[in-house]
Amino acid sequence: MAKQIDVDYVGRKPLFLGILNGSFIFAADLYKHITIPSTISFIKLVSYKGTSSTGTVITAIGLEEDLLDRDIIIIEDIVDTGRTMNAFLPTLEKLQPHSIKICTLLHKPDALQCNLQLDYVGFEIPDKFVVGYGLDYDGYGRNSKDIYQIEE
Ligand code: 5GP
C-alpha cells in the first residue's frame, strides 16, 4: 500500500490523517514505508445526533491542521458498515481539501451499507468481529501483534 501511495502522490506532499484509537499501529507501520515528502496527524472521531436532515454528525477532535488545498489520506483500521466514514466525510469536505482518499487495513465488504469509495484496502475479511494490531474488544487486545477473530 505504501508503495502504491508513494507512486500516486509523487510531488503532492499529502497529509495522512490517522483515526484513533484503532489505527495507531497500522498508521505507524504504513507511514514508516512512505518515502515521499508528507505529514501525518491523528484525530479522534466523536458522533452526535444532528438535525433530522443531517442525521448522525461526526466531528473530529485534534484536527489542528489547515486542510485547505491539501491532499488528505485517511488511515482507518477497519471499515465495517462504512457509516462512520460516510458521516465524517462531509465534515472534512467543508474544510476544502484538494482531495480525500481512504486507506484502510481491513474491510468487510459484506457489512458495507454505504456508497463509500475505499481507495487503498489491505485485506478484505468476512463479516466477523476481529481484535488485535490496534483493534480492541472492550478496550483490550490492541497490543496483540496478530489479528484474531472473536469466537462466537
Ligand atoms: P463502521 O462505521 O464502518 O461500521 O465501523 C467503524 C468502526 O467500528 C471502526 O473504525 C472500528 O473502530 C469499529 N469496528 C468495526 N468492525 C470492527 C471489528 O471487527 N473489530 C473491532 N475491534 N472494531 C471494529
CSV table of N, CA and C in Angstrom, one decimal, residues 59-123:
chain,number,residue,atom,x,y,z
A,59,THR,N,-17.8,14.7,14.4
A,59,THR,CA,-16.7,15.7,14.4
A,59,THR,C,-15.4,15.1,14.8
A,60,ALA,N,-14.4,15.9,14.5
A,60,ALA,CA,-13.0,15.4,14.8
A,60,ALA,C,-12.4,16.1,15.9
A,61,ILE,N,-11.8,15.4,16.9
A,61,ILE,CA,-11.1,16.1,17.9
A,61,ILE,C,-9.6,16.0,17.6
A,62,GLY,N,-8.9,17.1,17.7
A,62,GLY,CA,-7.5,17.2,17.4
A,62,GLY,C,-7.1,17.6,16.0
A,63,LEU,N,-8.1,18.0,15.3
A,63,LEU,CA,-7.8,18.4,13.9
A,63,LEU,C,-7.3,19.9,13.9
A,64,GLU,N,-6.0,20.0,13.9
A,64,GLU,CA,-5.4,21.4,14.0
A,64,GLU,C,-4.9,21.9,12.7
A,65,GLU,N,-4.6,21.0,11.8
A,65,GLU,CA,-4.0,21.3,10.5
A,65,GLU,C,-5.0,22.2,9.6
A,66,ASP,N,-4.4,23.0,8.8
A,66,ASP,CA,-5.2,23.7,7.8
A,66,ASP,C,-5.3,22.7,6.6
A,67,LEU,N,-6.5,22.3,6.3
A,67,LEU,CA,-6.7,21.3,5.3
A,67,LEU,C,-6.9,21.9,3.9
A,68,LEU,N,-7.0,23.2,3.8
A,68,LEU,CA,-7.2,23.9,2.6
A,68,LEU,C,-6.2,23.5,1.5
A,69,ASP,N,-6.8,22.9,0.4
A,69,ASP,CA,-6.0,22.5,-0.8
A,69,ASP,C,-5.0,21.4,-0.5
A,70,ARG,N,-5.1,20.7,0.7
A,70,ARG,CA,-4.2,19.6,1.0
A,70,ARG,C,-4.8,18.3,0.4
A,71,ASP,N,-3.9,17.4,0.1
A,71,ASP,CA,-4.3,16.0,-0.4
A,71,ASP,C,-4.3,15.2,0.9
A,72,ILE,N,-5.5,14.8,1.3
A,72,ILE,CA,-5.7,14.0,2.5
A,72,ILE,C,-5.8,12.5,2.3
A,73,ILE,N,-5.1,11.8,3.1
A,73,ILE,CA,-5.2,10.3,3.0
A,73,ILE,C,-5.7,9.9,4.4
A,74,ILE,N,-6.9,9.4,4.6
A,74,ILE,CA,-7.4,9.0,5.9
A,74,ILE,C,-6.9,7.6,6.1
A,75,ILE,N,-6.4,7.3,7.3
A,75,ILE,CA,-5.9,6.0,7.6
A,75,ILE,C,-6.9,5.4,8.7
A,76,GLU,N,-7.6,4.3,8.3
A,76,GLU,CA,-8.5,3.6,9.2
A,76,GLU,C,-8.0,2.2,9.5
A,77,ASP,N,-8.4,1.7,10.6
A,77,ASP,CA,-8.1,0.3,11.0
A,77,ASP,C,-9.0,-0.6,10.2
A,78,ILE,N,-10.3,-0.3,10.3
A,78,ILE,CA,-11.3,-1.2,9.6
A,78,ILE,C,-12.5,-0.4,9.2
A,79,VAL,N,-13.0,-0.7,8.0
A,79,VAL,CA,-14.3,-0.2,7.6
A,79,VAL,C,-15.3,-1.3,7.6
A,80,ASP,N,-16.3,-1.2,8.4
A,80,ASP,CA,-17.3,-2.2,8.6
A,80,ASP,C,-18.6,-1.8,7.8
A,81,THR,N,-19.5,-1.1,8.5
A,81,THR,CA,-20.7,-0.7,7.7
A,81,THR,C,-20.4,0.5,6.8
A,82,GLY,N,-19.3,1.2,7.2
A,82,GLY,CA,-18.9,2.4,6.4
A,82,GLY,C,-19.6,3.7,6.9
A,83,ARG,N,-20.5,3.5,7.9
A,83,ARG,CA,-21.3,4.6,8.4
A,83,ARG,C,-20.4,5.7,9.0
A,84,THR,N,-19.4,5.3,9.8
A,84,THR,CA,-18.5,6.3,10.4
A,84,THR,C,-17.9,7.2,9.4
A,85,MET,N,-17.2,6.6,8.4
A,85,MET,CA,-16.6,7.4,7.3
A,85,MET,C,-17.5,8.2,6.5
A,86,ASN,N,-18.7,7.6,6.2
A,86,ASN,CA,-19.7,8.3,5.4
A,86,ASN,C,-20.2,9.5,6.1
A,87,ALA,N,-20.4,9.5,7.4
A,87,ALA,CA,-20.9,10.6,8.2
A,87,ALA,C,-19.7,11.6,8.4
A,88,PHE,N,-18.5,11.2,8.4
A,88,PHE,CA,-17.4,12.1,8.7
A,88,PHE,C,-17.0,12.9,7.5
A,89,LEU,N,-17.1,12.3,6.3
A,89,LEU,CA,-16.5,12.9,5.1
A,89,LEU,C,-17.1,14.3,4.8
A,90,PRO,N,-18.4,14.6,5.0
A,90,PRO,CA,-18.9,16.0,4.8
A,90,PRO,C,-18.2,17.0,5.7
A,91,THR,N,-17.9,16.6,6.9
A,91,THR,CA,-17.3,17.5,7.9
A,91,THR,C,-15.9,17.9,7.3
A,92,LEU,N,-15.2,16.9,6.8
A,92,LEU,CA,-13.9,17.1,6.2
A,92,LEU,C,-13.9,17.9,4.9
A,93,GLU,N,-14.9,17.6,4.1
A,93,GLU,CA,-15.1,18.3,2.8
A,93,GLU,C,-15.3,19.8,3.1
A,94,LYS,N,-15.9,20.2,4.2
A,94,LYS,CA,-16.2,21.6,4.5
A,94,LYS,C,-14.9,22.4,4.7
A,95,LEU,N,-13.8,21.7,5.0
A,95,LEU,CA,-12.5,22.3,5.2
A,95,LEU,C,-11.7,22.5,3.9
A,96,GLN,N,-12.4,22.1,2.8
A,96,GLN,CA,-11.9,22.4,1.4
A,96,GLN,C,-10.5,21.8,1.1
A,97,PRO,N,-10.3,20.5,1.4
A,97,PRO,CA,-9.0,19.9,1.0
A,97,PRO,C,-9.1,19.8,-0.6
A,98,HIS,N,-7.9,19.6,-1.2
A,98,HIS,CA,-7.8,19.4,-2.6
A,98,HIS,C,-8.4,18.0,-3.0
A,99,SER,N,-8.1,17.0,-2.1
A,99,SER,CA,-8.6,15.6,-2.4
A,99,SER,C,-8.7,14.9,-1.1
A,100,ILE,N,-9.5,13.9,-1.0
A,100,ILE,CA,-9.6,13.0,0.1
A,100,ILE,C,-9.6,11.5,-0.4
A,101,LYS,N,-8.7,10.7,0.2
A,101,LYS,CA,-8.8,9.3,-0.1
A,101,LYS,C,-8.8,8.5,1.2
A,102,ILE,N,-9.3,7.3,1.1
A,102,ILE,CA,-9.4,6.5,2.3
A,102,ILE,C,-8.5,5.2,2.1
A,103,CYS,N,-7.7,5.0,3.2
A,103,CYS,CA,-6.8,3.9,3.2
A,103,CYS,C,-7.2,3.1,4.5
A,104,THR,N,-7.6,1.8,4.3
A,104,THR,CA,-8.0,1.1,5.5
A,104,THR,C,-7.3,-0.3,5.4
A,105,LEU,N,-6.8,-0.7,6.6
A,105,LEU,CA,-6.2,-2.0,6.7
A,105,LEU,C,-7.1,-3.1,6.4
A,106,LEU,N,-8.3,-3.1,7.0
A,106,LEU,CA,-9.3,-4.1,6.8
A,106,LEU,C,-10.6,-3.6,6.3
A,107,HIS,N,-11.3,-4.4,5.6
A,107,HIS,CA,-12.6,-4.0,5.0
A,107,HIS,C,-13.5,-5.3,5.0
A,108,LYS,N,-14.8,-5.1,5.5
A,108,LYS,CA,-15.7,-6.2,5.5
A,108,LYS,C,-16.7,-5.9,4.4
A,109,PRO,N,-16.5,-6.3,3.2
A,109,PRO,CA,-17.4,-6.0,2.0
A,109,PRO,C,-18.9,-6.4,2.3
A,110,ASP,N,-19.1,-7.5,3.0
A,110,ASP,CA,-20.4,-8.0,3.2
A,110,ASP,C,-21.2,-7.1,4.2
A,111,ALA,N,-20.5,-6.3,5.0
A,111,ALA,CA,-21.1,-5.4,6.0
A,111,ALA,C,-21.4,-4.0,5.5
A,112,LEU,N,-20.8,-3.7,4.4
A,112,LEU,CA,-20.8,-2.3,3.9
A,112,LEU,C,-22.2,-1.8,3.6
A,113,GLN,N,-22.7,-0.7,4.2
A,113,GLN,CA,-24.0,-0.2,4.0
A,113,GLN,C,-24.1,1.1,3.3
A,114,CYS,N,-22.9,1.7,2.9
A,114,CYS,CA,-22.9,3.0,2.3
A,114,CYS,C,-22.2,2.9,1.0
A,115,ASN,N,-22.4,4.0,0.2
A,115,ASN,CA,-21.7,4.1,-1.1
A,115,ASN,C,-20.4,4.8,-0.8
A,116,LEU,N,-19.5,4.0,-0.3
A,116,LEU,CA,-18.2,4.6,0.1
A,116,LEU,C,-17.1,4.1,-0.8
A,117,GLN,N,-16.3,5.0,-1.3
A,117,GLN,CA,-15.1,4.5,-2.1
A,117,GLN,C,-13.9,4.3,-1.2
A,118,LEU,N,-13.4,3.1,-1.2
A,118,LEU,CA,-12.2,2.8,-0.4
A,118,LEU,C,-11.0,2.7,-1.4
A,119,ASP,N,-10.1,3.6,-1.3
A,119,ASP,CA,-9.0,3.7,-2.3
A,119,ASP,C,-7.9,2.8,-2.1
A,120,TYR,N,-7.5,2.5,-0.8
A,120,TYR,CA,-6.5,1.5,-0.5
A,120,TYR,C,-7.0,0.6,0.5
A,121,VAL,N,-7.0,-0.7,0.2
A,121,VAL,CA,-7.6,-1.7,1.1
A,121,VAL,C,-6.5,-2.8,1.3
A,122,GLY,N,-6.1,-3.0,2.6
A,122,GLY,CA,-5.1,-4.0,2.9
A,122,GLY,C,-5.7,-5.4,2.7
A,123,PHE,N,-6.7,-5.8,3.5
A,123,PHE,CA,-7.3,-7.1,3.4
A,123,PHE,C,-8.9,-7.0,3.4
